[in-house]
Tab-separated table of C-alpha atoms in Angstrom:
chain	number	residue	atom	x	y	z
A	1	UNK	CA	2.264	-20.345	-0.369
A	2	UNK	CA	1.165	-16.458	-0.970
A	3	UNK	CA	1.095	-14.674	2.133
A	4	UNK	CA	-0.580	-11.132	2.453
A	5	UNK	CA	-1.917	-8.208	4.969
A	6	UNK	CA	-4.217	-6.371	3.333
A	7	UNK	CA	-6.234	-3.385	5.111
A	8	UNK	CA	-8.163	-2.014	2.377
A	9	UNK	CA	-7.954	-4.907	-0.103
A	10	UNK	CA	-5.168	-3.409	-2.163
A	11	UNK	CA	-2.813	-5.960	-0.863
A	12	UNK	CA	-5.247	-8.886	-0.850
A	13	UNK	CA	-6.340	-8.303	-4.243
A	14	UNK	CA	-2.655	-8.685	-5.942
A	15	UNK	CA	-1.745	-11.276	-3.487
A	16	UNK	CA	-5.136	-13.284	-5.219
A	17	UNK	CA	-3.987	-12.866	-8.599
A	18	UNK	CA	0.018	-14.220	-7.857
A	19	UNK	CA	-1.658	-17.205	-6.479
A	20	UNK	CA	-4.111	-18.239	-9.160
A	21	UNK	CA	-0.563	-17.314	-11.930
A	22	UNK	CA	1.569	-19.497	-9.818
A	23	UNK	CA	-1.070	-21.845	-8.877
A	24	UNK	CA	-0.051	-21.462	-4.930
A	25	UNK	CA	-2.293	-21.329	-2.054
A	26	UNK	CA	-3.384	-17.854	-0.547
A	27	UNK	CA	-3.087	-17.089	3.242
A	28	UNK	CA	-3.300	-13.948	5.266
A	29	UNK	CA	0.165	-13.233	7.382
A	30	UNK	CA	-1.339	-13.281	10.757
A	31	UNK	CA	-3.351	-16.986	9.943
A	32	UNK	CA	0.849	-18.040	8.714
A	33	UNK	CA	3.042	-17.325	12.474
A	34	UNK	CA	0.575	-20.329	14.005
A	35	UNK	CA	1.571	-22.293	11.215
A	36	UNK	CA	5.433	-24.200	9.826
A	37	UNK	CA	5.574	-23.328	6.647
A	38	UNK	CA	9.146	-25.225	6.421
A	39	UNK	CA	7.539	-27.468	3.648
A	40	UNK	CA	6.797	-24.512	1.470
A	41	UNK	CA	9.690	-23.745	-1.514
A	42	UNK	CA	7.645	-21.307	-2.556
A	43	UNK	CA	6.736	-17.848	-0.046
A	44	UNK	CA	5.199	-14.984	-1.203
A	45	UNK	CA	4.198	-12.090	1.292
A	46	UNK	CA	2.413	-9.267	-0.143
A	47	UNK	CA	1.829	-6.160	2.307
A	48	UNK	CA	1.589	-2.190	2.207
A	49	UNK	CA	3.955	0.060	3.020
A	50	UNK	CA	2.481	2.807	5.723
A	51	UNK	CA	4.890	5.839	6.205
A	52	UNK	CA	7.773	4.358	4.425
A	53	UNK	CA	7.918	1.250	6.449
A	54	UNK	CA	6.171	-1.753	7.061
A	55	UNK	CA	2.710	-2.099	9.399
A	56	UNK	CA	3.590	-2.341	12.426
A	57	UNK	CA	1.755	-5.885	12.489
A	58	UNK	CA	3.863	-7.258	9.648
A	59	UNK	CA	7.003	-5.479	11.975
A	60	UNK	CA	6.123	-7.704	14.488
A	61	UNK	CA	4.398	-10.993	12.752
A	62	UNK	CA	7.379	-11.497	10.243
A	63	UNK	CA	10.236	-12.551	12.841
A	64	UNK	CA	7.239	-15.265	14.073
A	65	UNK	CA	7.215	-17.132	9.907
A	66	UNK	CA	8.608	-20.272	9.788
A	67	UNK	CA	10.167	-20.503	6.467
A	68	UNK	CA	12.804	-23.174	4.965
A	69	UNK	CA	16.254	-21.986	4.266
A	70	UNK	CA	15.779	-23.242	0.570
A	71	UNK	CA	12.568	-21.494	0.252
A	72	UNK	CA	12.552	-19.153	-2.936
A	73	UNK	CA	11.528	-15.769	-1.246
A	74	UNK	CA	9.811	-12.696	-2.915
A	75	UNK	CA	8.536	-9.988	-1.653
A	76	UNK	CA	5.998	-7.371	-2.988
A	77	UNK	CA	5.345	-3.864	-1.424
A	78	UNK	CA	1.587	-2.333	-2.509
A	79	UNK	CA	2.466	1.427	-1.976
A	80	UNK	CA	0.950	4.886	-3.044
A	81	UNK	CA	4.712	5.824	-4.722
A	82	UNK	CA	7.215	4.991	-2.044
A	83	UNK	CA	8.374	1.637	-0.424
A	84	UNK	CA	10.783	3.021	1.976
A	85	UNK	CA	12.197	0.329	4.078
A	86	UNK	CA	9.182	-1.785	3.756
A	87	UNK	CA	11.174	-4.398	1.680
A	88	UNK	CA	14.422	-4.086	2.947
A	89	UNK	CA	12.904	-4.734	6.503
A	90	UNK	CA	11.599	-8.344	5.322
A	91	UNK	CA	15.499	-9.139	3.708
A	92	UNK	CA	16.964	-7.655	7.153
A	93	UNK	CA	14.544	-9.568	8.969
A	94	UNK	CA	15.077	-13.047	7.017
A	95	UNK	CA	18.678	-12.859	6.559
A	96	UNK	CA	19.292	-13.318	10.507
A	97	UNK	CA	17.489	-16.355	9.944
A	98	UNK	CA	19.718	-17.147	7.350
A	99	UNK	CA	17.155	-16.704	4.887
A	100	UNK	CA	17.719	-15.355	1.045
A	101	UNK	CA	15.363	-13.046	0.020
A	102	UNK	CA	15.883	-13.611	-4.082
A	103	UNK	CA	13.328	-11.028	-5.503
A	104	UNK	CA	11.994	-7.682	-4.119
A	105	UNK	CA	9.179	-5.603	-6.238
A	106	UNK	CA	6.414	-2.713	-5.759
A	107	UNK	CA	3.195	-1.771	-7.601
A	108	UNK	CA	1.269	1.544	-6.626
A	109	UNK	CA	-2.499	1.270	-5.581
A	110	UNK	CA	-4.473	3.671	-4.404
A	111	UNK	CA	-2.817	5.089	-1.251
A	112	UNK	CA	-5.296	4.452	1.241
A	113	UNK	CA	-4.086	5.621	3.943
A	114	UNK	CA	-4.232	9.303	2.312
A	115	UNK	CA	-7.068	10.515	3.438
A	116	UNK	CA	-5.096	11.569	6.457
A	117	UNK	CA	-3.034	14.034	3.977
A	118	UNK	CA	-6.009	15.259	2.023
A	119	UNK	CA	-5.489	12.709	-1.039
A	120	UNK	CA	-8.744	10.921	-1.981
A	121	UNK	CA	-7.046	7.582	-3.087
A	122	UNK	CA	-10.860	7.165	-5.028
A	123	UNK	CA	-9.181	9.554	-7.794
A	124	UNK	CA	-6.067	7.136	-8.088
A	125	UNK	CA	-7.492	4.524	-9.616
A	126	UNK	CA	-6.012	4.968	-13.096
A	127	UNK	CA	-3.276	3.047	-11.376
A	128	UNK	CA	-4.469	0.225	-11.529
A	129	UNK	CA	-4.450	0.035	-15.558
A	130	UNK	CA	-1.121	2.029	-15.292
A	131	UNK	CA	0.310	-0.531	-12.748
A	132	UNK	CA	-0.852	-3.717	-14.574
A	133	UNK	CA	1.807	-4.822	-17.244
A	134	UNK	CA	4.321	-4.477	-14.372
A	135	UNK	CA	2.381	-6.771	-12.397
A	136	UNK	CA	2.551	-9.878	-15.659
A	137	UNK	CA	6.241	-9.401	-15.531
A	138	UNK	CA	6.754	-9.763	-11.399
A	139	UNK	CA	4.779	-12.549	-11.943
A	140	UNK	CA	7.112	-13.944	-14.678
A	141	UNK	CA	9.718	-13.220	-13.050
A	142	UNK	CA	8.861	-14.457	-9.713
A	143	UNK	CA	7.370	-18.048	-11.899
A	144	UNK	CA	10.390	-18.442	-13.463
A	145	UNK	CA	12.258	-17.880	-9.718
A	146	UNK	CA	14.436	-14.624	-10.677
A	147	UNK	CA	16.646	-13.153	-8.577
A	148	UNK	CA	16.327	-9.215	-8.604
A	149	UNK	CA	15.360	-6.495	-6.310
A	150	UNK	CA	13.291	-3.586	-7.302
A	151	UNK	CA	12.754	-0.035	-5.724
A	152	UNK	CA	14.354	-2.142	-2.324
A	153	UNK	CA	16.768	-0.020	-0.644
A	154	UNK	CA	16.990	1.223	3.444
A	155	UNK	CA	15.422	4.835	3.628
A	156	UNK	CA	15.885	7.243	6.052
A	157	UNK	CA	12.445	8.518	6.087
A	158	UNK	CA	11.610	4.784	6.608
A	159	UNK	CA	13.961	4.484	9.261
A	160	UNK	CA	12.860	8.230	11.303
A	161	UNK	CA	8.986	6.645	10.934
A	162	UNK	CA	9.827	2.989	12.876
A	163	UNK	CA	12.787	3.085	14.824
A	164	UNK	CA	12.839	6.446	16.120
A	165	UNK	CA	10.243	7.639	19.515
A	166	UNK	CA	9.599	10.957	17.558
A	167	UNK	CA	8.779	8.853	13.853
A	168	UNK	CA	6.110	6.792	16.323
A	169	UNK	CA	4.714	10.098	17.871
A	170	UNK	CA	4.774	11.362	13.865
A	171	UNK	CA	1.826	9.023	12.889
A	172	UNK	CA	0.007	7.978	16.506
A	173	UNK	CA	-2.508	11.125	15.244
A	174	UNK	CA	-3.702	9.032	12.453
A	175	UNK	CA	-4.504	6.080	14.228
A	176	UNK	CA	-8.421	5.815	13.994
A	177	UNK	CA	-10.958	6.281	16.771
A	178	UNK	CA	-15.053	5.913	17.246
A	179	UNK	CA	-17.148	9.200	17.308
A	180	UNK	CA	-19.391	8.059	19.836
A	181	UNK	CA	-22.476	10.179	18.703
A	182	UNK	CA	-21.634	8.491	14.886
A	183	UNK	CA	-21.335	4.875	16.171
A	184	UNK	CA	-24.619	2.734	15.907
A	185	UNK	CA	-22.505	-0.201	17.172
A	186	UNK	CA	-22.807	-2.799	13.875
A	187	UNK	CA	-19.362	-3.520	15.209
A	188	UNK	CA	-18.002	-4.048	11.340
A	189	UNK	CA	-15.002	-2.124	11.847
A	190	UNK	CA	-14.302	-5.068	14.806
A	191	UNK	CA	-14.961	-7.663	12.016
A	192	UNK	CA	-12.402	-6.128	8.824
A	193	UNK	CA	-9.674	-5.334	12.210
A	194	UNK	CA	-6.920	-7.434	10.654
A	195	UNK	CA	-5.415	-7.800	14.289
A	196	UNK	CA	-8.429	-8.090	16.381
A	197	UNK	CA	-7.587	-4.534	17.705
A	198	UNK	CA	-11.495	-3.448	18.118
A	199	UNK	CA	-13.893	-4.532	20.879
A	200	UNK	CA	-17.640	-3.692	21.133
A	201	UNK	CA	-18.716	-3.229	24.785
A	202	UNK	CA	-22.917	-2.754	25.995
A	203	UNK	CA	-23.342	-0.177	28.332
A	204	UNK	CA	-25.750	-0.726	31.253
A	205	UNK	CA	-28.254	1.787	29.160
A	206	UNK	CA	-28.045	-0.151	26.256
A	207	UNK	CA	-25.555	1.006	24.244
A	208	UNK	CA	-22.788	0.277	22.430
A	209	UNK	CA	-19.414	1.416	22.245
A	210	UNK	CA	-16.624	1.343	19.766
A	211	UNK	CA	-13.279	0.366	21.798
A	212	UNK	CA	-9.706	0.814	20.138
A	213	UNK	CA	-7.295	-1.354	21.659
A	214	UNK	CA	-3.170	-0.290	21.754
A	215	UNK	CA	-1.846	-2.400	19.120
A	216	UNK	CA	-3.540	-0.501	15.587
A	217	UNK	CA	-1.287	-0.854	12.739
A	218	UNK	CA	-3.141	1.943	11.293
A	219	UNK	CA	-4.437	-0.119	8.047
A	220	UNK	CA	-7.658	2.206	8.627
A	221	UNK	CA	-9.641	-0.827	7.216
A	222	UNK	CA	-11.838	-0.031	9.991
A	223	UNK	CA	-12.000	3.822	8.383
A	224	UNK	CA	-12.939	2.336	5.238
A	225	UNK	CA	-15.356	0.220	5.417
A	226	UNK	CA	-17.134	1.716	8.584
A	227	UNK	CA	-20.418	2.329	7.140
A	228	UNK	CA	-22.045	5.925	9.075
A	229	UNK	CA	-18.381	6.933	8.454
A	230	UNK	CA	-17.945	6.785	12.470
A	231	UNK	CA	-14.103	6.440	12.464
A	232	UNK	CA	-12.319	9.386	12.304
A	233	UNK	CA	-8.821	10.463	12.668
A	234	UNK	CA	-6.935	13.154	14.793
A	235	UNK	CA	-10.833	13.937	15.788
A	236	UNK	CA	-11.428	14.427	11.568
A	237	UNK	CA	-14.457	13.447	10.493
A	238	UNK	CA	-13.967	11.065	6.943
A	239	UNK	CA	-16.740	11.779	4.125
A	240	UNK	CA	-17.998	8.661	2.183
A	241	UNK	CA	-16.651	9.872	-0.936
A	242	UNK	CA	-13.091	9.567	0.658
A	243	UNK	CA	-13.470	6.249	1.865
A	244	UNK	CA	-11.965	3.584	0.007
A	245	UNK	CA	-11.266	-0.520	-1.023
A	246	UNK	CA	-9.882	-2.278	-4.448
A	247	UNK	CA	-12.709	-2.456	-6.314
A	248	UNK	CA	-12.280	-6.538	-6.686
A	249	UNK	CA	-12.691	-6.677	-3.006
A	250	UNK	CA	-16.124	-6.523	-1.309
A	251	UNK	CA	-16.549	-6.404	2.616
A	252	UNK	CA	-17.406	-10.223	2.615
A	253	UNK	CA	-14.006	-11.196	1.911
A	254	UNK	CA	-11.941	-8.472	3.991
A	255	UNK	CA	-14.718	-10.681	7.119
A	256	UNK	CA	-14.564	-14.389	5.882
A	257	UNK	CA	-10.340	-14.293	5.274
A	258	UNK	CA	-10.677	-15.238	9.148
A	259	UNK	CA	-7.229	-13.682	9.767
A	260	UNK	CA	-7.708	-14.497	13.627
A	261	UNK	CA	-8.064	-17.783	13.654
């Protein structure tokens, strides 16, 4: 079983390739938390790192996964550059349950969170070709069920980001919010939100309001897929040229994953 969490398609694209190579089923993480995976002999976890730590949604879901103690578990992190404590968190979480993570690695991808920090992800597509050979090695390794821990370790920045109030305050300004003047109420943001954090409400004057809930995981899927660039970060308008999704992943892929079922 290959389990993924993805906001702009980077992790989904990698998860698909690994699933196809291993002939394993592919499922979004938000769907697997409701299922018993104890009969699965291979468990692959593919998810990104945000601010040197796993996405908040991943932090909440990993402890809920029901995995057999003898399963071969591997973790692949997609990231702009650094993994922080993303793979360490999985190892630590499963260790508490007596489950061993046997393999960790990372794949660098365009930094889809970079729009908050002034780096256009569409100018980072050179990473696809550069890291294609690494993906092949990863697939060969997990096919052979090797044990190795690449780019795995404890990170001070990840710890600060994830475990301290300062870190939580630091990333909160980059949570998206809808600009009511730009929003036309199409509802695409609500459809692509992987955790159902966005709702659409119609006022008495028939104006549709887009409301972000309190469980944002900062995947920025709503920011990148909004056709009207109505989602802002810290009050900052995001131009269309800065919107990004993995070229192999379409809007329909993000909607059809039905990850809230």
